[in-house]
Coordinates of C-alpha atoms and ligand atoms in Angstrom, one line a residue:
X1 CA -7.4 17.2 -1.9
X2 CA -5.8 14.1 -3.6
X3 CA -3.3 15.5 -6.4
X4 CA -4.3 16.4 -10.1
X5 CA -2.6 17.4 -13.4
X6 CA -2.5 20.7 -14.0
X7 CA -5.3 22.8 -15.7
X8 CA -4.7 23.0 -19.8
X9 CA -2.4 26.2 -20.3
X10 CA -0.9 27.2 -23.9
X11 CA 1.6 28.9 -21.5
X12 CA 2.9 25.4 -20.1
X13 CA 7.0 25.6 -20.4
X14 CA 8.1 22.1 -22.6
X15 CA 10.6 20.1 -20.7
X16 CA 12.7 17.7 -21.7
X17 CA 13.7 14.7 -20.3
X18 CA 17.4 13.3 -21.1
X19 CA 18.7 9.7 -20.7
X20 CA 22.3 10.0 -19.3
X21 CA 24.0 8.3 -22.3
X22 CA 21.8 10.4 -25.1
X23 CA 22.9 13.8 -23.2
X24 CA 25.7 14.6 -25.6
X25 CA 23.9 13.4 -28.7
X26 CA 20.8 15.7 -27.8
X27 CA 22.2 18.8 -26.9
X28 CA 24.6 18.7 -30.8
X29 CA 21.2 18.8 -31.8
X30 CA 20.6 22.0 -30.4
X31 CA 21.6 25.6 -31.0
X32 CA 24.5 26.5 -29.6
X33 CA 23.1 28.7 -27.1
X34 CA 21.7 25.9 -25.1
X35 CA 24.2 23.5 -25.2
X36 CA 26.7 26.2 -23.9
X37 CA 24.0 26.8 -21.4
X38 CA 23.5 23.2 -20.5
X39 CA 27.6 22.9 -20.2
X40 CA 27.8 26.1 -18.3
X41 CA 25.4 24.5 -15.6
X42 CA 27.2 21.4 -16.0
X43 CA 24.2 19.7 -17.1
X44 CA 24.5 15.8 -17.4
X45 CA 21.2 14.7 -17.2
X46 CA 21.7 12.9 -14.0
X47 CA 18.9 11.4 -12.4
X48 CA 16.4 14.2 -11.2
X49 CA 18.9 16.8 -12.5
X50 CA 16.9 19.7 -13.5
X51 CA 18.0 23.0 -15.2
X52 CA 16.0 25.7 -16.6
X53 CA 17.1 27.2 -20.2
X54 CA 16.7 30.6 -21.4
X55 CA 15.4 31.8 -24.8
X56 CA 16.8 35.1 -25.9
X57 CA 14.2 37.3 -23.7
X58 CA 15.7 36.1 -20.7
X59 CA 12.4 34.1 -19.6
X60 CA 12.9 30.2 -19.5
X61 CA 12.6 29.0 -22.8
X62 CA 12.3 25.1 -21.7
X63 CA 13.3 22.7 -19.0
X64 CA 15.8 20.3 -19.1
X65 CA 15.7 16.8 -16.4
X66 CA 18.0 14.4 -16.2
X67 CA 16.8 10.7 -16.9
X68 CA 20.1 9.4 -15.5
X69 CA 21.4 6.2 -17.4
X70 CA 19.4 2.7 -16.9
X71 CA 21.5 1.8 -14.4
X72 CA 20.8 4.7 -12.3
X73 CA 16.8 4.5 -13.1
X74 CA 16.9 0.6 -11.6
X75 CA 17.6 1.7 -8.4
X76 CA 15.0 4.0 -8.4
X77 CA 11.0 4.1 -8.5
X78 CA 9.8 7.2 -9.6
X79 CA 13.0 9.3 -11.9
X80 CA 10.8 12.8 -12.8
X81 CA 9.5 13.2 -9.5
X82 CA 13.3 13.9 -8.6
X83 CA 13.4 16.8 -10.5
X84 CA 9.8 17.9 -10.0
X85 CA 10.2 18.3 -6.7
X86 CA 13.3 20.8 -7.6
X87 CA 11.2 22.9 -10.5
X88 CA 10.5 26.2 -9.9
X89 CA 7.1 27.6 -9.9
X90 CA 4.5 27.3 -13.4
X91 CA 3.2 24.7 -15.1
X92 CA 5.5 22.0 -17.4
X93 CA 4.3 19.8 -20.2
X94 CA 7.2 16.9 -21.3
X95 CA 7.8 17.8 -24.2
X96 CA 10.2 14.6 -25.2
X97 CA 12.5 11.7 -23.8
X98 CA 9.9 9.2 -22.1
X99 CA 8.3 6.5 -24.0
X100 CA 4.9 5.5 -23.8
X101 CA 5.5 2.2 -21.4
X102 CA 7.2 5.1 -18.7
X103 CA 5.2 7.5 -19.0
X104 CA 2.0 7.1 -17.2
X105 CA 4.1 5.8 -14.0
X106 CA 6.0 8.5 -14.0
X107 CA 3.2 11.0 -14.0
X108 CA 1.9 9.2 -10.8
X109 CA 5.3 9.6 -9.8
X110 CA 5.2 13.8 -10.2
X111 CA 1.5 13.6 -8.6
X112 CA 2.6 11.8 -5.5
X113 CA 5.7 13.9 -5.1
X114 CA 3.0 16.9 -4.4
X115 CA 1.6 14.5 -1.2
X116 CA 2.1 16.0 2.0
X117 CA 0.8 14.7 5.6
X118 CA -0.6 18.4 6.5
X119 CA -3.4 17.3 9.2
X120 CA -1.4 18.5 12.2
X121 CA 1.4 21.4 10.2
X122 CA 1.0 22.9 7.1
X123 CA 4.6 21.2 5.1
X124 CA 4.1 23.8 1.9
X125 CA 3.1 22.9 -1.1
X126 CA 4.9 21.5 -4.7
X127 CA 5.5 24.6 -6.8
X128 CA 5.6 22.5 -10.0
X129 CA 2.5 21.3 -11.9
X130 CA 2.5 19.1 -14.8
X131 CA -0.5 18.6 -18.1
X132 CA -1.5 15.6 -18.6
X133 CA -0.1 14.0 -21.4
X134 CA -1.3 12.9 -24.4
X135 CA -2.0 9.3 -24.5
X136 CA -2.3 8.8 -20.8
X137 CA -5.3 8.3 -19.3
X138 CA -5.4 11.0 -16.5
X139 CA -8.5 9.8 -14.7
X140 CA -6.8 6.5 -14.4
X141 CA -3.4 8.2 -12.9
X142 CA -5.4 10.5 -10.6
X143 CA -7.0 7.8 -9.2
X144 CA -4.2 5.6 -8.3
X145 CA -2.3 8.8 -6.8
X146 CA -5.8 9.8 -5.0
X147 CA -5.8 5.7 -3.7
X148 CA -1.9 6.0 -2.3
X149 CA -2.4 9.9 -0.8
X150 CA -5.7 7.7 1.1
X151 CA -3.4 4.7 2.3
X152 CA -1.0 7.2 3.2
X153 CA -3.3 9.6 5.3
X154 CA -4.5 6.8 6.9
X155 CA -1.3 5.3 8.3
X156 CA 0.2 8.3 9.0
X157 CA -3.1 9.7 11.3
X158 CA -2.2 8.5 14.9
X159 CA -3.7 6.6 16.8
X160 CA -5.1 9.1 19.1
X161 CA -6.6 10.3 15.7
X162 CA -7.4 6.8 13.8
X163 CA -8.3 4.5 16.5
X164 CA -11.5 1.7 15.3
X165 CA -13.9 4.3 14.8
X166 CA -11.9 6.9 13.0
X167 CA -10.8 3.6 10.5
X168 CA -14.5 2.9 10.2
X169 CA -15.7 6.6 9.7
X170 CA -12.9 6.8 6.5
X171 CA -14.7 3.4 5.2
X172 CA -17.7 4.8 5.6
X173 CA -16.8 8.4 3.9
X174 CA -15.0 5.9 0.5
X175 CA -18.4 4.2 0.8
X176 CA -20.7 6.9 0.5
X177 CA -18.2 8.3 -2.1
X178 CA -18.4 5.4 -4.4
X179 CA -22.0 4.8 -3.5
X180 CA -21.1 1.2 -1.5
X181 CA -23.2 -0.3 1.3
X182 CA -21.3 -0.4 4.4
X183 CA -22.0 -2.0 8.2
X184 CA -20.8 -2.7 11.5
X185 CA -20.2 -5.4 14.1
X186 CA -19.1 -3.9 16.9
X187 CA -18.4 -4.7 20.3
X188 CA -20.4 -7.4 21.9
X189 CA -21.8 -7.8 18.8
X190 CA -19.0 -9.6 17.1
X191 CA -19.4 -12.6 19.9
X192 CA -23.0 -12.4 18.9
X193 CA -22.2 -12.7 15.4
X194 CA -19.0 -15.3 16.6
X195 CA -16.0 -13.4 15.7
X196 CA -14.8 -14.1 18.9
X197 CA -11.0 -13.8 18.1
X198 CA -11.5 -10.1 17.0
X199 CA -13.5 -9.3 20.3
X200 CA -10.8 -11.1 22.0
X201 CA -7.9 -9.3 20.9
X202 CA -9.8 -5.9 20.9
X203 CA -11.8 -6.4 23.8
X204 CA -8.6 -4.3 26.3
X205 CA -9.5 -1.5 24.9
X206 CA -11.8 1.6 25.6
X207 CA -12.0 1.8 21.6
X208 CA -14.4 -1.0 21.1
X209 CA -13.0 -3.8 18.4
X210 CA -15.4 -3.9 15.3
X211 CA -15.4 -5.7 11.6
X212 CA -16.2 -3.2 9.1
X213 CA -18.3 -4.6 6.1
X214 CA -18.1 -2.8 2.6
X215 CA -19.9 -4.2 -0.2
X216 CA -20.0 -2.5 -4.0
X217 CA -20.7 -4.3 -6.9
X218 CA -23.7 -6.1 -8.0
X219 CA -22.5 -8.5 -11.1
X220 CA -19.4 -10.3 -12.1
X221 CA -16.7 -12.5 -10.2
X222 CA -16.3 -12.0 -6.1
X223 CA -12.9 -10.5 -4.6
X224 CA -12.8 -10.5 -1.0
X225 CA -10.8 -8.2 0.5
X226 CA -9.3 -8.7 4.1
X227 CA -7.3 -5.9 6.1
X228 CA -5.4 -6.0 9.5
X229 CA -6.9 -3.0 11.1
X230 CA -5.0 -2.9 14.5
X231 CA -5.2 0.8 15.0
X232 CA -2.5 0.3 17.8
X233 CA -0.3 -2.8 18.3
X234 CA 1.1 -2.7 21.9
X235 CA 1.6 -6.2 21.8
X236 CA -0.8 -6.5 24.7
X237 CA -0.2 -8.3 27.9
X238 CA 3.3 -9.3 26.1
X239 CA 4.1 -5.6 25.3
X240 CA 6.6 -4.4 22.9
X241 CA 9.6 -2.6 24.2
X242 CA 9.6 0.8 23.0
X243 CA 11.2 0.8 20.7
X244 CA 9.1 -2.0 18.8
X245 CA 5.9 -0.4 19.6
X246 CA 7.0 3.5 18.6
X247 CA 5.7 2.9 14.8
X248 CA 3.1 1.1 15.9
X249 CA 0.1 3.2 14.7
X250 CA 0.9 1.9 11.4
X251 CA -0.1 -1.4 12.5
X252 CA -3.5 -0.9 10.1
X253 CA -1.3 -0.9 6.9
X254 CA -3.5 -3.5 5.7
X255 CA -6.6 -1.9 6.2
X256 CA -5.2 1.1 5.0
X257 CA -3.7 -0.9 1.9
X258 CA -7.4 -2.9 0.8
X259 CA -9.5 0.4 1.3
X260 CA -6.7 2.4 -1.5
X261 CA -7.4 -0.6 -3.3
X262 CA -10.9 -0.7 -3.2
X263 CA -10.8 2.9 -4.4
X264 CA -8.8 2.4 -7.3
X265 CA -11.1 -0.9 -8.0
X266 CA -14.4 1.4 -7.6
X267 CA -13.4 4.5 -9.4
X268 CA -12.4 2.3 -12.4
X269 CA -15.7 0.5 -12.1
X270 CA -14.6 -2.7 -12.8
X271 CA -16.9 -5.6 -13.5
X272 CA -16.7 -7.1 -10.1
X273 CA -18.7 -7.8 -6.9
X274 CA -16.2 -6.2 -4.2
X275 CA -16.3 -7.5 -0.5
X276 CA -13.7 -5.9 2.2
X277 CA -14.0 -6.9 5.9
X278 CA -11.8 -4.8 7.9
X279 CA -11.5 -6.4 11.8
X280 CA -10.5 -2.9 13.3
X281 CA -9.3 -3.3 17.1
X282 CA -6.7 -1.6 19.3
X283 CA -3.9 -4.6 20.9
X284 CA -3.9 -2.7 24.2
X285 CA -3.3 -3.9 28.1
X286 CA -6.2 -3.5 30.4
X287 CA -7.6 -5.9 33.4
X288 CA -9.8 -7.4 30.6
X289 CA -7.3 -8.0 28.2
X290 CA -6.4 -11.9 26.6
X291 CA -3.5 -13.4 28.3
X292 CA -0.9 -15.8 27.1
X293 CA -1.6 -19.5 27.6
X294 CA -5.3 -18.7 26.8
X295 CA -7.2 -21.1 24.2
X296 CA -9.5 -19.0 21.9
X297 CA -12.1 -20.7 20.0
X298 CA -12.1 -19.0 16.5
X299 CA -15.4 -18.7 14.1
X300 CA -14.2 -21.6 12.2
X301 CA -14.3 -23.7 15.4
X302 CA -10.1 -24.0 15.5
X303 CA -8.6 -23.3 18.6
X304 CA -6.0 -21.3 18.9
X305 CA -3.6 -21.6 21.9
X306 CA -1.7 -17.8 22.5
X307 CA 1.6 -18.1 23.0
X308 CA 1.9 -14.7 22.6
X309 CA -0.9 -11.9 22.3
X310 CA 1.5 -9.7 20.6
X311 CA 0.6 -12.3 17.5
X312 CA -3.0 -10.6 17.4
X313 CA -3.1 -9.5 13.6
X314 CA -3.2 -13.7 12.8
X315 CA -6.3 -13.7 15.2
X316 CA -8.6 -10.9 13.9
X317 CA -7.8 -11.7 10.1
X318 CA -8.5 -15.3 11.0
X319 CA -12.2 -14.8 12.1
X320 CA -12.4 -11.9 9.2
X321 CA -11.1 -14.7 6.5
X322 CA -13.2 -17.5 7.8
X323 CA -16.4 -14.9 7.2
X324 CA -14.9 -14.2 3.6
X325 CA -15.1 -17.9 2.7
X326 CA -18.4 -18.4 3.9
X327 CA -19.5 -15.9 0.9
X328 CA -16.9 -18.3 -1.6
X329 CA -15.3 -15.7 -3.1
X330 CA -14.0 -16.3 -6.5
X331 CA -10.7 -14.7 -5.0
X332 CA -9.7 -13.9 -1.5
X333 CA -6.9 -11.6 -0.3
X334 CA -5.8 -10.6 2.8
X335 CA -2.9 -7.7 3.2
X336 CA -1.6 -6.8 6.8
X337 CA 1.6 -5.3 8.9
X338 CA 1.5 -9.3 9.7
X339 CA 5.6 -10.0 10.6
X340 CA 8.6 -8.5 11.8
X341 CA 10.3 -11.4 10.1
X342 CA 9.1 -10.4 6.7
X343 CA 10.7 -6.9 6.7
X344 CA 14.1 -9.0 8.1
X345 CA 13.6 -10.9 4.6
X346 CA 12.7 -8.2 2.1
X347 CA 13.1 -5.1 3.7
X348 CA 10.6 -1.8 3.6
X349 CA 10.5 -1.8 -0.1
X350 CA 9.4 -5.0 -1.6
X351 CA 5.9 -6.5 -0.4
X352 CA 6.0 -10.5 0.0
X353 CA 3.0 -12.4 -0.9
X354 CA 2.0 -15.7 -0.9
X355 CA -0.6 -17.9 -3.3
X356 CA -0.7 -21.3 -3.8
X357 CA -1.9 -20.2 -7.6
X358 CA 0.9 -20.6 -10.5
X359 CA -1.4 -18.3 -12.3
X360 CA -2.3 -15.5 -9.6
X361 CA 1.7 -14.8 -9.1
X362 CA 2.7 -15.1 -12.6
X363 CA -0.2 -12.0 -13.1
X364 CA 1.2 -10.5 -10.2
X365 CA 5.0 -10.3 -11.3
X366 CA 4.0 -9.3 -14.6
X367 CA 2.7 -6.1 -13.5
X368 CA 4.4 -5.2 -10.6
X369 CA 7.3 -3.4 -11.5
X370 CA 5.5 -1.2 -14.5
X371 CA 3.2 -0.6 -11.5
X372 CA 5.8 1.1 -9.3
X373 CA 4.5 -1.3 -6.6
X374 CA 7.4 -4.2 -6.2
X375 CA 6.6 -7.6 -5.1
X376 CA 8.2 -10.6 -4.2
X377 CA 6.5 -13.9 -3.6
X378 CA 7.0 -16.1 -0.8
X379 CA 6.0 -19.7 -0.1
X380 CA 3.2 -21.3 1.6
X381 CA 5.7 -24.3 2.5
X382 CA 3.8 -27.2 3.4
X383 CA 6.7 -29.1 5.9
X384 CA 6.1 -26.2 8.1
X385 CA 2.8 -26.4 8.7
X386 CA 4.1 -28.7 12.1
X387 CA 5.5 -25.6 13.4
X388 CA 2.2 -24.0 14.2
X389 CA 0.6 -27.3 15.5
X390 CA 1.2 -27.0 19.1
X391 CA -0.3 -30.0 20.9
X392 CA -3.4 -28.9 23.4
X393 CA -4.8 -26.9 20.5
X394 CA -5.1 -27.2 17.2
X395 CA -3.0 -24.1 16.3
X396 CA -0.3 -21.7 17.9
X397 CA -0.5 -18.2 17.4
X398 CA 3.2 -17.7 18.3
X399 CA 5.7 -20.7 17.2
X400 CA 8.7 -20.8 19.5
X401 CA 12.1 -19.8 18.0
X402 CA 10.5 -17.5 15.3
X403 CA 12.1 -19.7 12.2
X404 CA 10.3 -18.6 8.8
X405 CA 8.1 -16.0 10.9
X406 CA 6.3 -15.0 8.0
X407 CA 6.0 -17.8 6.2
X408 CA 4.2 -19.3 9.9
X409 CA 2.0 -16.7 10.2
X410 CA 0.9 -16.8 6.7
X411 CA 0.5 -20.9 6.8
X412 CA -1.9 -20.0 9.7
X413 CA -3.9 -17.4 7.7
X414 CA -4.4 -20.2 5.3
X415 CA -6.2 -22.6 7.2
X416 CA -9.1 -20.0 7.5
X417 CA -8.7 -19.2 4.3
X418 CA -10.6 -22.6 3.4
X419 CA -11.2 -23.7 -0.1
X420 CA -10.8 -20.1 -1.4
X421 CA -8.0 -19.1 -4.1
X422 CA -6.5 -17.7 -1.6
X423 CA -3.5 -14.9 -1.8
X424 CA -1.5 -13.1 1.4
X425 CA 0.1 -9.9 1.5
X426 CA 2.7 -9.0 4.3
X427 CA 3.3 -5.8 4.0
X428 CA 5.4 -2.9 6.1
X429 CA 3.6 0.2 5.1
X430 CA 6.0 2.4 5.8
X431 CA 8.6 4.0 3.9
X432 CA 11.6 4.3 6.3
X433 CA 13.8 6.9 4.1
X434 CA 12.4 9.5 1.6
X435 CA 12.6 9.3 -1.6
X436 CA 11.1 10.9 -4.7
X437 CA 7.3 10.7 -4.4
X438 CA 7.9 8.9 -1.4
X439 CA 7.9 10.8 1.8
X440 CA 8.9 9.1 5.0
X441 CA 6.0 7.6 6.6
X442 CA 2.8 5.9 5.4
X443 CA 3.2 3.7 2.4
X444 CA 0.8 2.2 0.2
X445 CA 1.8 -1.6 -1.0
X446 CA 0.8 -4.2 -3.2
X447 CA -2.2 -2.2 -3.9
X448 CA -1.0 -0.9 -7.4
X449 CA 0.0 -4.4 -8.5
X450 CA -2.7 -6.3 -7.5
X451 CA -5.4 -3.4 -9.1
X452 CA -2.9 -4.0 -12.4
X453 CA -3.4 -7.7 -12.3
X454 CA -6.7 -8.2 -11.4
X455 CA -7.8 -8.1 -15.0
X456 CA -5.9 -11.4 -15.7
X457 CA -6.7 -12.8 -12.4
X458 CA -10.1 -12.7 -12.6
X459 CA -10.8 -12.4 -16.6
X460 CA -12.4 -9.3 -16.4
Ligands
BES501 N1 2.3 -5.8 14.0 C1 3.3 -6.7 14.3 C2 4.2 -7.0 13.1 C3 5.1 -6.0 12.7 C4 6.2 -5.6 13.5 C5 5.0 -5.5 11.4 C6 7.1 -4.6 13.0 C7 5.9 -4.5 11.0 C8 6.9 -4.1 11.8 C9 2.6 -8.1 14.7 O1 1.4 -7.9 15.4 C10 3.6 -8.7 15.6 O2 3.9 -8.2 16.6 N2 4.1 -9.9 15.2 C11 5.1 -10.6 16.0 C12 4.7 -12.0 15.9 C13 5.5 -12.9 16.9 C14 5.1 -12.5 18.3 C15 5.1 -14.3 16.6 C16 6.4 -10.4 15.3 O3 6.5 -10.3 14.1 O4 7.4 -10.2 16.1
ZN502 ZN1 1.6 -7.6 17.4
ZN503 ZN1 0.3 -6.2 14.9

């Protein structure tokens, strides 16, 4: 069950949260009892500091958490869920210290600190439950917490667990949830259909490749969504060492990434007609699998030389995106586990994207950071556009040397992009090191941002 605020209780201890710097100032304004208290406990309101306070019948009386100065809260992205994780057992309400522009992402911030990947152990549960506040829409934070705990499930299954079919049977399930149509094209199908780059790079595999379809949405502007859903990335015929390939479930981030998004965009209703083409496949080694120095001919009618099949994400979202601009969206985006080289340039936390549209980023950073969803954008940088141009073909998969890796691979994703307004996501989906809210293992990127700015993007 995705996390909620608490049930209404009268009985809900207040709890107070304290900006480092204000720490003196607020407990003077106290009774005595509980700034002696506070100093006895050597209470400084340090990020996710917690301490509960007595009133004179020995039961708590209120909670005190520690907001940490704004230094400390910039190198953070959710402060409360610190010290909710730390609260004893019962139900708080906050009571003071957070304004209004916080508050809501720091709710989502105690809700996610309850997730817990349980499918295979049960991890115990979050003792602490918190009301929803007033003035914060709590249908609208439970469903952003109930999008991320989705994304998260979904890379953390393995892939013995969340191979094509499993990916397709969760569309199917947010589908029939949100009353969406959904279809297939699996297998042989997808050379029937010509997709022949998704069949090619999933055709190794006894999990049959397949593009998932999910339409919702009968009026207003069309978003295409586009998610890398390599259930396994084994790099294929060029296989990745070990330890490359250990994470390597999580190589359907991106599918894992547009269906959270397409929850949060569905349970919100907007005024949109919603497309998200998922190619699901499994990179794997077999007799049958695609070899390097093979020429693919992609549904566009590109060819594509492989120069190394362990570049398959660029292959399947190239067939997937040239289908999306058939249907001339009004906006197309694509988000996948596309580069090493873009977690060498940004690392786990920020997720790089890339749009040729002044307008379309400016949305983007304007939201991202109240959204708890970081973003940095990259560029689509024209002069490079030589480097995937490889001579017998009229693209390379796999440009020697490996300069601007993820800038390549996205200037590739581009030309099957079309004429579309076009934006590129390549994310990591993983959170490396726990923090609060944010448990090692699957993470949800770009989503949050993108659902923030989709409003301004598309004048809804
Ligand atoms: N799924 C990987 C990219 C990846 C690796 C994402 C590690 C996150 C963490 C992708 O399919 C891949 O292997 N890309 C290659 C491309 C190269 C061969 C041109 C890469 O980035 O090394
Ligand atoms: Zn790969
Ligand atoms: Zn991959």
């Amino acid at each position: 069950m995705p996390p909620v605020f608490a049930p209404f209780t009268d009985a809900a201890l207040p709890l107070h949260v304290i900006d480092q710097d204000e720490c003196a100032n607020w407990l003077q304004q106290r009774p005595q009892q509980v700034s002696d208290w506070a100093q006895a406990n050597s209470f400084t309101a340090a990020c996710g500091q917690v301490l509960l306070v007595p009133g004179d019948n020995g039961k708590p009386d209120m909670a005190l958490v520690g907001y940490g100065t704004a230094a400390q809260r910039a190198r953070r992205r959710f402060v409360l869920a610190g010290a909710a994780e730390k609260l004893p057992k019962g139900v708080y309400t906050i009571a003071s210290g957070l304004d209004q522009s916080a508050l809501a992402m720091e709710c989502l911030g105690w809700l996610l600190s309850s997730y817990r990947f349980d499918r295979y152990r049960n991890q115990g549960e979050m003792k602490a439950g918190l009301l929803a506040p007033e003035g914060v829409d709590s249908a609208a934070v439970e469903s952003l917490a109930a999008a991320e705990c989705l994304t998260r499930d979904l890379i953390n299954t393995p892939a013995s667990d969340m191979g094509p079919d499993e990916l397709q049977a969760a569309a199917e399930a947010l589908a029939t949830q949100f009353g969406a149509s959904i279809s297939m094209t699996v297998d042989e199908a997808l050379l029937d259909q010509n997709l022949p780059m998704i069949h090619a790079v999933g055709r190794a595999s006894d999990w049959r490749p397949r593009l998932i379809e999910m339409n919702w949405g009968t009026s207003g502007p069309k978003l295409t969504l586009v998610g890398k859903g390599v259930c396994f990335d084994t790099g294929g015929l060029n296989l990745k060492p070990g330890a490359s390939m250990g994470l390597m479930k999580k190589d359907m981030g991106g599918a894992a990434a547009v269906l959270g998004l397409a929850r949060m965009i569905m349970a919100a209703e907007l005024p949109l007609q919603l497309r998200v083409l998922i190619p699901a496949v499994e990179n794997s080694v077999s007799g049958t699998a695609f070899r390097p120095g093979d020429i693919l001919t992609s549904r566009k009618g590109l060819t594509v030389e492989i120069n190394n099949t362990d570049a398959e994400g660029r292959l399947v979202l190239a067939d997937a995106l040239a289908l999306a601009d058939e249907g001339k969206p009004d906006l197309l985006i694509s988000m996948a586990t596309l580069t090493g080289a873009a977690r060498v340039a940004v690392g786990p936390d920020l997720a790089p994207f890339y749009t040729d549209n002044e307008g379309d980023a400016a949305a983007l950073a304007a939201v991202a950071n109240g959204s708890a969803d970081p973003v940095w954008r990259m560029p689509f940088h024209d002069p490079y556009e030589a480097r995937i141009e490889p001579g017998i073909a009229d693209l390379d998969n796999a440009p020697a040397g490996g300069f601007a890796g993820s800038i390549t691979a996205a200037l590739f994703l581009r030309r099957f992009a079309g004429e579309s307004r076009y934006m590129h996501f390549d994310i990591y989906g993983w959170n490396p090191t726990a923090a609060p809210a944010r448990p090692k293992g699957g993470a949800g990127q770009g989503a949050r941002a993108l659902f923030a700015a989709l409003p301004e993007m598309l004048n809804l």
